[in-house]
Short mmCIF file of C-alpha atoms and ligand atoms in Angstrom, two decimals:
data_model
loop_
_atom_site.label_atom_id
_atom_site.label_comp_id
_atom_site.label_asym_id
_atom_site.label_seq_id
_atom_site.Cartn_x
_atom_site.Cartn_y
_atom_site.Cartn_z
CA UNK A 212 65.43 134.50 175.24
CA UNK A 213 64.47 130.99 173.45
CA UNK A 214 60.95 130.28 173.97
CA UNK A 215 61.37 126.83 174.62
CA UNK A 216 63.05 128.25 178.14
CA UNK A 217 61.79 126.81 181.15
CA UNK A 218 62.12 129.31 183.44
CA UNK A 219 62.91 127.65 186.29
CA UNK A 220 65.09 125.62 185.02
CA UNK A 221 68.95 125.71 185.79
CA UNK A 222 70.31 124.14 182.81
CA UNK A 223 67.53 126.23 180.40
CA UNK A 224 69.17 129.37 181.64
CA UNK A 225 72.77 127.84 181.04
CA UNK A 226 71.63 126.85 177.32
CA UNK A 227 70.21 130.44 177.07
CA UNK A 228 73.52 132.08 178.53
CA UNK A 229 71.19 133.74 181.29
CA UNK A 230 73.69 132.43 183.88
CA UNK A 231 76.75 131.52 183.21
CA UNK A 232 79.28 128.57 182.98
CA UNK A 233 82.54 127.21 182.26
CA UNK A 234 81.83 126.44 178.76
CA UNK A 235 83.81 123.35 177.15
CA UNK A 236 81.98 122.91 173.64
CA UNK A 237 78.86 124.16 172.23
CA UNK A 238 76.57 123.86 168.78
CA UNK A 239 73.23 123.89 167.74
CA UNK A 240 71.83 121.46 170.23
CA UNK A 241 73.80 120.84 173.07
CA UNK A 242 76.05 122.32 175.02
CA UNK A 243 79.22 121.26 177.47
CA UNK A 244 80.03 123.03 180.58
CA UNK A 245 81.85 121.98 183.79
CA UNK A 246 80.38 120.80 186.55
CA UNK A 247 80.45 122.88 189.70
CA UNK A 248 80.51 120.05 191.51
CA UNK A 249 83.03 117.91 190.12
CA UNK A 250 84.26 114.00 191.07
CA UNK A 251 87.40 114.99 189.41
CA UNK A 252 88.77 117.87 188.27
CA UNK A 253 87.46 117.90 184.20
CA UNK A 254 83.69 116.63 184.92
CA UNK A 255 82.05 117.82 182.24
CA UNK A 256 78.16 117.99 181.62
CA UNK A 257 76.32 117.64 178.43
CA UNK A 258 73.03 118.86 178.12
CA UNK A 259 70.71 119.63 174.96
CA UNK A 260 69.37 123.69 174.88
CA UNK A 261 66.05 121.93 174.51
CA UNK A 262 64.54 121.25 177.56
CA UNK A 263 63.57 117.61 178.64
CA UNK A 264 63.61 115.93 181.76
CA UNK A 265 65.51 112.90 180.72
CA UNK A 266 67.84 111.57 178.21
CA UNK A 267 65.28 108.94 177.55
CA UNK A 268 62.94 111.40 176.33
CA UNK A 269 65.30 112.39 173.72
CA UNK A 270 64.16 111.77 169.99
CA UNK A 271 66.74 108.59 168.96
CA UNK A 272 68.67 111.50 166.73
CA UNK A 273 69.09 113.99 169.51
CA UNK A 274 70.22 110.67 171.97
CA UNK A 275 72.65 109.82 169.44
CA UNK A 276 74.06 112.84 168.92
CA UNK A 277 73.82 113.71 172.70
CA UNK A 278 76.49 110.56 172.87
CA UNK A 279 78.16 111.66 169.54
CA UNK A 280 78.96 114.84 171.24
CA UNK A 281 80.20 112.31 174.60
CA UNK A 282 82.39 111.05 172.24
CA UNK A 283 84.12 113.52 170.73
CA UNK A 284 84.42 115.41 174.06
CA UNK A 285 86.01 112.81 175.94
CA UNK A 286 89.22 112.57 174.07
CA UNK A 287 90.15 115.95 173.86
CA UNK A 288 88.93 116.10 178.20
CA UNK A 289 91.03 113.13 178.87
CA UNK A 290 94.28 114.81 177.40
CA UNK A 291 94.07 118.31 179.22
CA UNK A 292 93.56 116.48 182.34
CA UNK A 293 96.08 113.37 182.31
CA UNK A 294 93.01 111.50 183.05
CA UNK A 295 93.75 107.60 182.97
CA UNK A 296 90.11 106.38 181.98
CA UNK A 297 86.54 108.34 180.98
CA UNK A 298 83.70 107.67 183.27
CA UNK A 299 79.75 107.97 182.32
CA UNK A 300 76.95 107.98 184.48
CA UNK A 301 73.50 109.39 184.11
CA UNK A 302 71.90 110.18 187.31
CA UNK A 303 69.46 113.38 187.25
CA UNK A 304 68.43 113.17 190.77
CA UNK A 305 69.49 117.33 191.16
CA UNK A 306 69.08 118.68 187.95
CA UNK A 307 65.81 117.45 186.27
CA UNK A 308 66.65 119.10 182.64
CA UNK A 309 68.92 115.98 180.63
CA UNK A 310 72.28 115.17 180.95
CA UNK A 311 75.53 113.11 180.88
CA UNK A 312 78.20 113.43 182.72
CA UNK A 313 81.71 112.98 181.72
CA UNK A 314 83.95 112.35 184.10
CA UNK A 315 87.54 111.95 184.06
CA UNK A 316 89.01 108.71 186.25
CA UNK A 317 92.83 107.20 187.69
CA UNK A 318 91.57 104.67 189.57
CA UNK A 319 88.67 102.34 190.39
CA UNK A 320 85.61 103.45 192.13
CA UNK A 321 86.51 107.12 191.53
CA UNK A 322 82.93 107.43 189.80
CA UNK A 323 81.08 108.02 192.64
CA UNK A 324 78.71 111.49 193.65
CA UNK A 325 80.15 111.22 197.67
CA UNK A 326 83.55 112.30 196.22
CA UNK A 327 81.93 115.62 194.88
CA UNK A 328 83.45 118.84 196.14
CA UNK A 329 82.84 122.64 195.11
CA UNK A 330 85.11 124.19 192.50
CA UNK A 331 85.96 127.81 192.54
CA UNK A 332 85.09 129.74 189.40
CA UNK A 333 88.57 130.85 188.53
CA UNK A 334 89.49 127.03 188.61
CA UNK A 335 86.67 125.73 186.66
CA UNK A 336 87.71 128.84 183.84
CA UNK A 337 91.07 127.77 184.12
CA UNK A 338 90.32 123.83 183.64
CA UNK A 339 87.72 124.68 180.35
CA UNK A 340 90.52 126.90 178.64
CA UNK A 341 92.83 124.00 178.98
CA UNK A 342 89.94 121.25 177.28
CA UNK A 343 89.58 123.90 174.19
CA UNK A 344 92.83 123.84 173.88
CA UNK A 345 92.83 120.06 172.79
CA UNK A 346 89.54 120.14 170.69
P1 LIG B 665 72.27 115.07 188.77
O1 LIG B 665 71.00 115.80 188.43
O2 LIG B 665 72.15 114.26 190.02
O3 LIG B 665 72.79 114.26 187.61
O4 LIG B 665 73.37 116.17 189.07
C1 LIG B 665 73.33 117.47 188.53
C2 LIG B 665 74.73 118.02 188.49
O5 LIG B 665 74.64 119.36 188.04
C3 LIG B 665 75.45 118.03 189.85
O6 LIG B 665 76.67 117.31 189.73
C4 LIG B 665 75.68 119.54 190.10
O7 LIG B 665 76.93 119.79 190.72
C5 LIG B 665 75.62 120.12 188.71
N1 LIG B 665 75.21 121.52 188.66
C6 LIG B 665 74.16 122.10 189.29
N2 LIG B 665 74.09 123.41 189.00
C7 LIG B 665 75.12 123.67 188.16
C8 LIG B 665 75.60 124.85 187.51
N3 LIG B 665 74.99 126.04 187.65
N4 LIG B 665 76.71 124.76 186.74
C9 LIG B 665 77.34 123.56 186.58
N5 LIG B 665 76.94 122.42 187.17
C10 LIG B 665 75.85 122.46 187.94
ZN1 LIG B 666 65.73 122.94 181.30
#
Protein backbone atom coordinates (compact mmCIF):
# COMPACT_ATOMS: atom_id res chain seq x y z
CA UNK A 1 0.00 0.00 0.00
CA UNK A 2 1.60 3.53 -1.20
CA UNK A 3 1.47 5.92 1.52
CA UNK A 4 0.48 8.68 -0.45
CA UNK A 5 -3.09 6.57 -0.64
CA UNK A 6 -6.02 8.43 0.18
CA UNK A 7 -8.12 6.09 1.49
CA UNK A 8 -11.18 7.10 0.43
CA UNK A 9 -10.37 7.76 -2.63
CA UNK A 10 -11.62 5.72 -5.77
CA UNK A 11 -8.98 6.42 -8.17
CA UNK A 12 -6.07 6.04 -5.13
CA UNK A 13 -7.23 2.49 -4.77
CA UNK A 14 -7.23 2.00 -8.70
CA UNK A 15 -3.49 3.46 -8.78
CA UNK A 16 -2.76 1.08 -5.83
CA UNK A 17 -4.49 -2.02 -7.61
CA UNK A 18 -6.78 -2.30 -4.38
CA UNK A 19 -9.77 -2.45 -6.76
CA UNK A 20 -9.57 -3.21 -9.93
CA UNK A 21 -9.92 -1.94 -13.59
CA UNK A 22 -9.74 -2.40 -17.17
CA UNK A 23 -6.26 -1.35 -17.48
CA UNK A 24 -5.17 0.34 -20.95
CA UNK A 25 -1.51 1.66 -20.14
CA UNK A 26 0.39 2.18 -17.08
CA UNK A 27 4.06 3.62 -15.80
CA UNK A 28 5.52 5.28 -13.09
CA UNK A 29 3.03 8.07 -12.72
CA UNK A 30 -0.07 7.58 -14.27
CA UNK A 31 -2.17 5.16 -15.17
CA UNK A 32 -5.08 4.45 -18.02
CA UNK A 33 -8.11 2.49 -17.36
CA UNK A 34 -11.60 2.45 -18.94
CA UNK A 35 -14.24 4.19 -17.85
CA UNK A 36 -17.19 2.34 -16.40
CA UNK A 37 -19.22 4.73 -17.58
CA UNK A 38 -18.35 5.32 -21.01
CA UNK A 39 -19.78 8.07 -23.87
CA UNK A 40 -18.45 5.64 -26.30
CA UNK A 41 -17.26 2.47 -26.21
CA UNK A 42 -13.06 3.14 -25.71
CA UNK A 43 -13.41 6.13 -23.00
CA UNK A 44 -10.44 5.95 -21.42
CA UNK A 45 -9.32 7.78 -18.11
CA UNK A 46 -5.97 9.04 -17.20
CA UNK A 47 -5.14 9.64 -13.84
CA UNK A 48 -1.65 10.17 -11.95
CA UNK A 49 -1.06 7.35 -8.80
CA UNK A 50 -0.41 10.55 -6.90
CA UNK A 51 -3.30 11.87 -5.48
CA UNK A 52 -4.54 15.49 -6.30
CA UNK A 53 -7.77 16.90 -6.69
CA UNK A 54 -7.25 18.56 -9.98
CA UNK A 55 -5.17 18.55 -13.02
CA UNK A 56 -4.42 22.12 -12.24
CA UNK A 57 -2.70 21.19 -9.20
CA UNK A 58 -0.35 19.17 -11.12
CA UNK A 59 3.44 20.30 -11.03
CA UNK A 60 3.86 21.76 -14.97
CA UNK A 61 6.06 18.29 -15.52
CA UNK A 62 3.47 15.91 -14.21
CA UNK A 63 0.61 18.18 -16.45
CA UNK A 64 2.73 17.71 -19.34
CA UNK A 65 3.32 14.40 -19.11
CA UNK A 66 -0.31 13.74 -17.90
CA UNK A 67 -1.09 15.11 -21.72
CA UNK A 68 2.08 13.34 -23.11
CA UNK A 69 0.57 10.18 -21.95
CA UNK A 70 -3.13 11.71 -23.76
CA UNK A 71 -1.18 11.71 -26.61
CA UNK A 72 0.30 8.71 -27.09
CA UNK A 73 -2.87 6.91 -25.89
CA UNK A 74 -5.15 8.33 -28.26
CA UNK A 75 -3.73 6.93 -31.40
CA UNK A 76 -3.36 3.55 -30.55
CA UNK A 77 -7.48 4.00 -28.77
CA UNK A 78 -8.66 5.50 -31.94
CA UNK A 79 -7.48 2.42 -34.10
CA UNK A 80 -8.96 -0.51 -31.90
CA UNK A 81 -12.13 1.30 -31.90
CA UNK A 82 -12.68 2.72 -35.61
CA UNK A 83 -13.18 5.87 -33.81
CA UNK A 84 -13.52 8.87 -36.39
CA UNK A 85 -12.18 11.77 -34.04
CA UNK A 86 -10.57 11.89 -30.17
CA UNK A 87 -12.53 13.87 -27.73
CA UNK A 88 -11.06 15.62 -24.35
CA UNK A 89 -12.83 17.00 -21.62
CA UNK A 90 -11.91 17.53 -18.04
CA UNK A 91 -14.80 17.63 -15.78
CA UNK A 92 -14.17 16.10 -12.12
CA UNK A 93 -17.53 16.77 -10.81
CA UNK A 94 -17.70 12.64 -9.58
CA UNK A 95 -14.36 11.71 -9.04
CA UNK A 96 -12.38 14.44 -7.13
CA UNK A 97 -8.76 12.62 -7.57
CA UNK A 98 -7.33 14.18 -11.38
CA UNK A 99 -8.15 13.18 -14.59
CA UNK A 100 -8.66 13.32 -18.41
CA UNK A 101 -10.80 11.68 -20.25
CA UNK A 102 -10.30 10.31 -23.62
CA UNK A 103 -12.99 9.71 -25.48
CA UNK A 104 -13.44 8.23 -28.76
CA UNK A 105 -16.06 10.27 -31.29
CA UNK A 106 -18.10 9.63 -35.08
CA UNK A 107 -20.02 12.44 -34.97
CA UNK A 108 -20.65 15.91 -33.53
CA UNK A 109 -21.89 16.48 -30.10
CA UNK A 110 -21.10 12.86 -29.14
CA UNK A 111 -18.91 14.42 -26.18
CA UNK A 112 -21.42 14.81 -23.88
CA UNK A 113 -21.83 13.01 -19.98
CA UNK A 114 -26.01 12.49 -20.72
CA UNK A 115 -24.92 9.85 -23.32
CA UNK A 116 -23.10 7.81 -20.49
CA UNK A 117 -24.27 4.25 -19.98
CA UNK A 118 -22.86 1.29 -17.73
CA UNK A 119 -20.44 -1.17 -19.30
CA UNK A 120 -20.29 -4.73 -18.22
CA UNK A 121 -16.91 -5.93 -16.99
CA UNK A 122 -16.40 -8.64 -19.54
CA UNK A 123 -16.91 -5.80 -22.21
CA UNK A 124 -14.74 -3.24 -20.76
CA UNK A 125 -11.82 -6.43 -20.53
CA UNK A 126 -12.62 -7.21 -23.89
CA UNK A 127 -12.38 -3.42 -25.27
CA UNK A 128 -8.72 -2.81 -23.14
CA UNK A 129 -7.20 -6.13 -24.68
CA UNK A 130 -8.08 -4.79 -28.05
CA UNK A 131 -6.27 -0.95 -27.21
CA UNK A 132 -2.94 -3.03 -26.05
CA UNK A 133 -3.05 -4.61 -28.91
CA UNK A 134 -2.30 -1.34 -30.95
CA UNK A 135 0.21 0.27 -28.43
P1 LIG B 1 -15.88 13.21 -13.44
O1 LIG B 1 -15.32 13.22 -12.04
O2 LIG B 1 -17.17 13.96 -13.55
O3 LIG B 1 -14.87 13.66 -14.47
O4 LIG B 1 -16.23 11.70 -13.79
C1 LIG B 1 -15.58 10.61 -13.19
C2 LIG B 1 -15.67 9.43 -14.11
O5 LIG B 1 -15.10 8.31 -13.45
C3 LIG B 1 -17.10 9.04 -14.52
O6 LIG B 1 -17.20 9.05 -15.94
C4 LIG B 1 -17.26 7.62 -13.93
O7 LIG B 1 -18.00 6.77 -14.77
C5 LIG B 1 -15.83 7.16 -13.80
N1 LIG B 1 -15.61 6.16 -12.76
C6 LIG B 1 -16.04 6.18 -11.48
N2 LIG B 1 -15.64 5.09 -10.82
C7 LIG B 1 -14.92 4.35 -11.69
C8 LIG B 1 -14.23 3.09 -11.61
N3 LIG B 1 -14.20 2.38 -10.48
N4 LIG B 1 -13.62 2.62 -12.73
C9 LIG B 1 -13.65 3.34 -13.88
N5 LIG B 1 -14.27 4.53 -14.02
C10 LIG B 1 -14.90 5.03 -12.94
ZN1 LIG C 1 -7.00 9.78 -5.08
Amino acid sequence: MGNDDMDDCIFCMIASGKIPCAKVAEDDSFIAFLDINPINPGHTLIIPKKHVETVFELGKEEFGSLFEMSRRLSGPIQKAMAAKKMGVVIEGFLVPHAHIHLVPLNHGGELSFSRAKKAEAKDLAMIAERIRQQL
